[in-house]
JSON list of C-alpha atoms in Angstrom, two decimals:
[
{"chain": "A", "resi": 1160, "resn": "VAL", "atom": "CA", "xyz": [-58.44, -31.17, 20.02]},
{"chain": "A", "resi": 1161, "resn": "GLN", "atom": "CA", "xyz": [-61.92, -31.95, 20.41]},
{"chain": "A", "resi": 1162, "resn": "LEU", "atom": "CA", "xyz": [-64.70, -31.52, 22.95]},
{"chain": "A", "resi": 1163, "resn": "GLN", "atom": "CA", "xyz": [-67.77, -33.79, 22.83]},
{"chain": "A", "resi": 1164, "resn": "ALA", "atom": "CA", "xyz": [-70.84, -32.76, 24.58]},
{"chain": "A", "resi": 1165, "resn": "PHE", "atom": "CA", "xyz": [-73.67, -35.19, 25.51]},
{"chain": "A", "resi": 1166, "resn": "GLY", "atom": "CA", "xyz": [-76.62, -35.31, 27.30]},
{"chain": "A", "resi": 1167, "resn": "GLY", "atom": "CA", "xyz": [-79.53, -32.23, 26.81]},
{"chain": "A", "resi": 1168, "resn": "GLY", "atom": "CA", "xyz": [-82.94, -33.27, 25.91]},
{"chain": "A", "resi": 1169, "resn": "SER", "atom": "CA", "xyz": [-86.69, -31.79, 26.86]},
{"chain": "A", "resi": 1170, "resn": "VAL", "atom": "CA", "xyz": [-87.92, -31.76, 30.30]},
{"chain": "A", "resi": 1171, "resn": "GLN", "atom": "CA", "xyz": [-90.79, -29.99, 32.11]},
{"chain": "A", "resi": 1172, "resn": "PRO", "atom": "CA", "xyz": [-89.99, -27.54, 34.77]},
{"chain": "A", "resi": 1173, "resn": "GLY", "atom": "CA", "xyz": [-88.90, -28.98, 37.68]},
{"chain": "A", "resi": 1174, "resn": "GLY", "atom": "CA", "xyz": [-87.25, -31.74, 35.78]},
{"chain": "A", "resi": 1175, "resn": "ALA", "atom": "CA", "xyz": [-83.55, -32.66, 35.87]},
{"chain": "A", "resi": 1176, "resn": "LEU", "atom": "CA", "xyz": [-80.80, -33.34, 33.10]},
{"chain": "A", "resi": 1177, "resn": "ARG", "atom": "CA", "xyz": [-76.99, -34.41, 33.02]},
{"chain": "A", "resi": 1178, "resn": "LEU", "atom": "CA", "xyz": [-74.51, -32.74, 30.50]},
{"chain": "A", "resi": 1179, "resn": "SER", "atom": "CA", "xyz": [-71.02, -34.49, 29.78]},
{"chain": "A", "resi": 1180, "resn": "CYS", "atom": "CA", "xyz": [-68.05, -33.56, 27.82]},
{"chain": "A", "resi": 1181, "resn": "ALA", "atom": "CA", "xyz": [-64.98, -35.18, 27.00]},
{"chain": "A", "resi": 1182, "resn": "ALA", "atom": "CA", "xyz": [-61.88, -33.64, 25.53]},
{"chain": "A", "resi": 1183, "resn": "SER", "atom": "CA", "xyz": [-59.78, -35.89, 23.08]},
{"chain": "A", "resi": 1184, "resn": "GLY", "atom": "CA", "xyz": [-56.64, -35.58, 21.17]},
{"chain": "A", "resi": 1185, "resn": "THR", "atom": "CA", "xyz": [-53.39, -34.25, 21.74]},
{"chain": "A", "resi": 1186, "resn": "ILE", "atom": "CA", "xyz": [-53.47, -32.65, 25.68]},
{"chain": "A", "resi": 1187, "resn": "PHE", "atom": "CA", "xyz": [-50.73, -31.48, 27.89]},
{"chain": "A", "resi": 1188, "resn": "SER", "atom": "CA", "xyz": [-53.21, -30.01, 30.23]},
{"chain": "A", "resi": 1189, "resn": "ILE", "atom": "CA", "xyz": [-56.44, -28.39, 30.99]},
{"chain": "A", "resi": 1190, "resn": "ASN", "atom": "CA", "xyz": [-57.00, -25.62, 33.15]},
{"chain": "A", "resi": 1191, "resn": "ASP", "atom": "CA", "xyz": [-60.92, -24.53, 32.94]},
{"chain": "A", "resi": 1192, "resn": "MET", "atom": "CA", "xyz": [-63.58, -26.55, 31.96]},
{"chain": "A", "resi": 1193, "resn": "GLY", "atom": "CA", "xyz": [-67.04, -25.28, 32.32]},
{"chain": "A", "resi": 1194, "resn": "TRP", "atom": "CA", "xyz": [-70.39, -24.74, 30.44]},
{"chain": "A", "resi": 1195, "resn": "TYR", "atom": "CA", "xyz": [-72.29, -21.64, 28.59]},
{"chain": "A", "resi": 1196, "resn": "ARG", "atom": "CA", "xyz": [-75.36, -21.50, 27.28]},
{"chain": "A", "resi": 1197, "resn": "GLN", "atom": "CA", "xyz": [-76.95, -19.44, 24.66]},
{"chain": "A", "resi": 1198, "resn": "ALA", "atom": "CA", "xyz": [-80.89, -18.90, 24.59]},
{"chain": "A", "resi": 1199, "resn": "PRO", "atom": "CA", "xyz": [-82.39, -17.35, 21.73]},
{"chain": "A", "resi": 1200, "resn": "GLY", "atom": "CA", "xyz": [-81.71, -14.07, 20.91]},
{"chain": "A", "resi": 1201, "resn": "LYS", "atom": "CA", "xyz": [-79.27, -13.81, 23.63]},
{"chain": "A", "resi": 1202, "resn": "GLN", "atom": "CA", "xyz": [-75.84, -13.51, 23.90]},
{"chain": "A", "resi": 1203, "resn": "ARG", "atom": "CA", "xyz": [-73.69, -16.50, 25.35]},
{"chain": "A", "resi": 1204, "resn": "GLU", "atom": "CA", "xyz": [-73.20, -16.54, 28.76]},
{"chain": "A", "resi": 1205, "resn": "LEU", "atom": "CA", "xyz": [-71.12, -18.90, 31.66]},
{"chain": "A", "resi": 1206, "resn": "VAL", "atom": "CA", "xyz": [-73.38, -21.11, 33.30]},
{"chain": "A", "resi": 1207, "resn": "ALA", "atom": "CA", "xyz": [-70.71, -22.98, 35.36]},
{"chain": "A", "resi": 1208, "resn": "ASN", "atom": "CA", "xyz": [-66.98, -23.25, 35.32]},
{"chain": "A", "resi": 1209, "resn": "SER", "atom": "CA", "xyz": [-64.50, -25.89, 37.23]},
{"chain": "A", "resi": 1210, "resn": "ARG", "atom": "CA", "xyz": [-60.67, -24.94, 37.64]},
{"chain": "A", "resi": 1211, "resn": "ARG", "atom": "CA", "xyz": [-58.09, -27.62, 37.79]},
{"chain": "A", "resi": 1212, "resn": "ASP", "atom": "CA", "xyz": [-57.43, -27.01, 41.30]},
{"chain": "A", "resi": 1213, "resn": "GLY", "atom": "CA", "xyz": [-61.38, -27.84, 42.01]},
{"chain": "A", "resi": 1214, "resn": "SER", "atom": "CA", "xyz": [-62.74, -24.24, 42.67]},
{"chain": "A", "resi": 1215, "resn": "THR", "atom": "CA", "xyz": [-66.09, -23.39, 41.13]},
{"chain": "A", "resi": 1216, "resn": "ASP", "atom": "CA", "xyz": [-67.87, -20.77, 39.78]},
{"chain": "A", "resi": 1217, "resn": "TYR", "atom": "CA", "xyz": [-71.90, -20.47, 39.18]},
{"chain": "A", "resi": 1218, "resn": "ALA", "atom": "CA", "xyz": [-74.04, -18.05, 37.48]},
{"chain": "A", "resi": 1219, "resn": "ASP", "atom": "CA", "xyz": [-76.38, -16.51, 40.05]},
{"chain": "A", "resi": 1220, "resn": "SER", "atom": "CA", "xyz": [-79.51, -17.96, 38.06]},
{"chain": "A", "resi": 1221, "resn": "VAL", "atom": "CA", "xyz": [-78.00, -21.65, 38.67]},
{"chain": "A", "resi": 1222, "resn": "LYS", "atom": "CA", "xyz": [-76.77, -21.23, 41.89]},
{"chain": "A", "resi": 1223, "resn": "GLY", "atom": "CA", "xyz": [-78.24, -24.53, 44.14]},
{"chain": "A", "resi": 1224, "resn": "ARG", "atom": "CA", "xyz": [-79.61, -26.33, 40.81]},
{"chain": "A", "resi": 1225, "resn": "PHE", "atom": "CA", "xyz": [-76.94, -26.76, 39.00]},
{"chain": "A", "resi": 1226, "resn": "ALA", "atom": "CA", "xyz": [-73.47, -28.81, 39.93]},
{"chain": "A", "resi": 1227, "resn": "ILE", "atom": "CA", "xyz": [-70.21, -29.33, 37.68]},
{"chain": "A", "resi": 1228, "resn": "SER", "atom": "CA", "xyz": [-67.75, -31.80, 38.44]},
{"chain": "A", "resi": 1229, "resn": "ARG", "atom": "CA", "xyz": [-64.86, -32.92, 36.69]},
{"chain": "A", "resi": 1230, "resn": "ASP", "atom": "CA", "xyz": [-62.49, -36.01, 36.17]},
{"chain": "A", "resi": 1231, "resn": "ASN", "atom": "CA", "xyz": [-58.79, -34.55, 35.35]},
{"chain": "A", "resi": 1232, "resn": "ALA", "atom": "CA", "xyz": [-57.62, -37.87, 34.84]},
{"chain": "A", "resi": 1233, "resn": "LYS", "atom": "CA", "xyz": [-60.38, -38.61, 31.99]},
{"chain": "A", "resi": 1234, "resn": "ASN", "atom": "CA", "xyz": [-60.41, -35.17, 30.60]},
{"chain": "A", "resi": 1235, "resn": "THR", "atom": "CA", "xyz": [-64.14, -35.03, 31.37]},
{"chain": "A", "resi": 1236, "resn": "VAL", "atom": "CA", "xyz": [-66.69, -32.15, 32.47]},
{"chain": "A", "resi": 1237, "resn": "LEU", "atom": "CA", "xyz": [-70.20, -33.11, 34.01]},
{"chain": "A", "resi": 1238, "resn": "MET", "atom": "CA", "xyz": [-73.06, -30.66, 35.21]},
{"chain": "A", "resi": 1239, "resn": "GLN", "atom": "CA", "xyz": [-75.79, -32.19, 37.01]},
{"chain": "A", "resi": 1240, "resn": "MET", "atom": "CA", "xyz": [-79.01, -29.81, 36.30]},
{"chain": "A", "resi": 1241, "resn": "ASN", "atom": "CA", "xyz": [-81.84, -29.96, 39.18]},
{"chain": "A", "resi": 1242, "resn": "ASN", "atom": "CA", "xyz": [-84.96, -28.27, 39.29]},
{"chain": "A", "resi": 1243, "resn": "LEU", "atom": "CA", "xyz": [-85.03, -26.76, 35.67]},
{"chain": "A", "resi": 1244, "resn": "ARG", "atom": "CA", "xyz": [-86.71, -23.99, 34.62]},
{"chain": "A", "resi": 1245, "resn": "PRO", "atom": "CA", "xyz": [-88.28, -22.33, 31.59]},
{"chain": "A", "resi": 1246, "resn": "GLU", "atom": "CA", "xyz": [-85.65, -19.90, 31.13]},
{"chain": "A", "resi": 1247, "resn": "ASP", "atom": "CA", "xyz": [-82.76, -22.35, 31.36]},
{"chain": "A", "resi": 1248, "resn": "THR", "atom": "CA", "xyz": [-83.95, -23.01, 27.91]},
{"chain": "A", "resi": 1249, "resn": "GLY", "atom": "CA", "xyz": [-81.08, -22.81, 25.30]},
{"chain": "A", "resi": 1250, "resn": "VAL", "atom": "CA", "xyz": [-78.04, -24.26, 23.41]},
{"chain": "A", "resi": 1251, "resn": "TYR", "atom": "CA", "xyz": [-75.29, -25.53, 26.03]},
{"chain": "A", "resi": 1252, "resn": "TYR", "atom": "CA", "xyz": [-71.95, -25.73, 24.91]},
{"chain": "A", "resi": 1253, "resn": "CYS", "atom": "CA", "xyz": [-68.92, -27.38, 26.62]},
{"chain": "A", "resi": 1254, "resn": "ASN", "atom": "CA", "xyz": [-65.65, -24.97, 27.17]},
{"chain": "A", "resi": 1255, "resn": "ALA", "atom": "CA", "xyz": [-62.02, -25.67, 27.96]},
{"chain": "A", "resi": 1256, "resn": "ASP", "atom": "CA", "xyz": [-58.63, -24.04, 28.16]},
{"chain": "A", "resi": 1257, "resn": "ILE", "atom": "CA", "xyz": [-56.15, -26.55, 26.79]},
{"chain": "A", "resi": 1258, "resn": "ARG", "atom": "CA", "xyz": [-52.41, -26.46, 26.33]},
{"chain": "A", "resi": 1259, "resn": "THR", "atom": "CA", "xyz": [-51.46, -29.12, 23.86]},
{"chain": "A", "resi": 1260, "resn": "ASN", "atom": "CA", "xyz": [-47.68, -29.18, 24.67]},
{"chain": "A", "resi": 1261, "resn": "TRP", "atom": "CA", "xyz": [-45.77, -27.59, 27.45]},
{"chain": "A", "resi": 1262, "resn": "ARG", "atom": "CA", "xyz": [-44.72, -24.80, 25.51]},
{"chain": "A", "resi": 1263, "resn": "SER", "atom": "CA", "xyz": [-48.03, -24.22, 24.19]},
{"chain": "A", "resi": 1264, "resn": "PRO", "atom": "CA", "xyz": [-50.47, -21.34, 25.54]},
{"chain": "A", "resi": 1265, "resn": "ARG", "atom": "CA", "xyz": [-53.88, -21.96, 26.90]},
{"chain": "A", "resi": 1266, "resn": "THR", "atom": "CA", "xyz": [-56.35, -22.13, 23.94]},
{"chain": "A", "resi": 1267, "resn": "HIS", "atom": "CA", "xyz": [-60.09, -22.14, 24.55]},
{"chain": "A", "resi": 1268, "resn": "TYR", "atom": "CA", "xyz": [-61.89, -24.88, 22.77]},
{"chain": "A", "resi": 1269, "resn": "TRP", "atom": "CA", "xyz": [-65.42, -25.48, 22.21]},
{"chain": "A", "resi": 1270, "resn": "GLY", "atom": "CA", "xyz": [-67.78, -28.47, 21.71]},
{"chain": "A", "resi": 1271, "resn": "GLN", "atom": "CA", "xyz": [-70.68, -28.68, 19.93]},
{"chain": "A", "resi": 1272, "resn": "GLY", "atom": "CA", "xyz": [-73.72, -27.23, 21.26]},
{"chain": "A", "resi": 1273, "resn": "THR", "atom": "CA", "xyz": [-76.24, -29.57, 22.84]},
{"chain": "A", "resi": 1274, "resn": "GLN", "atom": "CA", "xyz": [-80.22, -28.44, 23.05]},
{"chain": "A", "resi": 1275, "resn": "VAL", "atom": "CA", "xyz": [-81.53, -28.07, 26.59]},
{"chain": "A", "resi": 1276, "resn": "THR", "atom": "CA", "xyz": [-85.68, -27.34, 26.56]},
{"chain": "A", "resi": 1277, "resn": "VAL", "atom": "CA", "xyz": [-87.67, -27.07, 29.48]},
{"chain": "A", "resi": 1278, "resn": "SER", "atom": "CA", "xyz": [-91.05, -26.35, 28.63]},
{"chain": "A", "resi": 1279, "resn": "SER", "atom": "CA", "xyz": [-94.41, -27.87, 30.11]}
]
């Protein structure tokens, strides 16, 4: 199983970016898919999470600015980030809970990080 993340980059405060992540490989089912971020000198934190039933969770700091969505048929998750702030700067990681067959337990998988920099 592999998670491939796309997007990221550098923007000015108030700008927008879109991240996408695609899971590939032997996949039976995916439960949670989401995004974490890690700023320099800080611990990795949850940014947004999407469950298979469509429910979502957001960090308080991004509510109203970020929107997560997913396509279960394509095993992809997207995150639209609007009104970006300097404190949103960090490396963003895609994460998914995946079962590879009907007997396997759910396993966390991580994508490669993608850098988001918000600076004037």
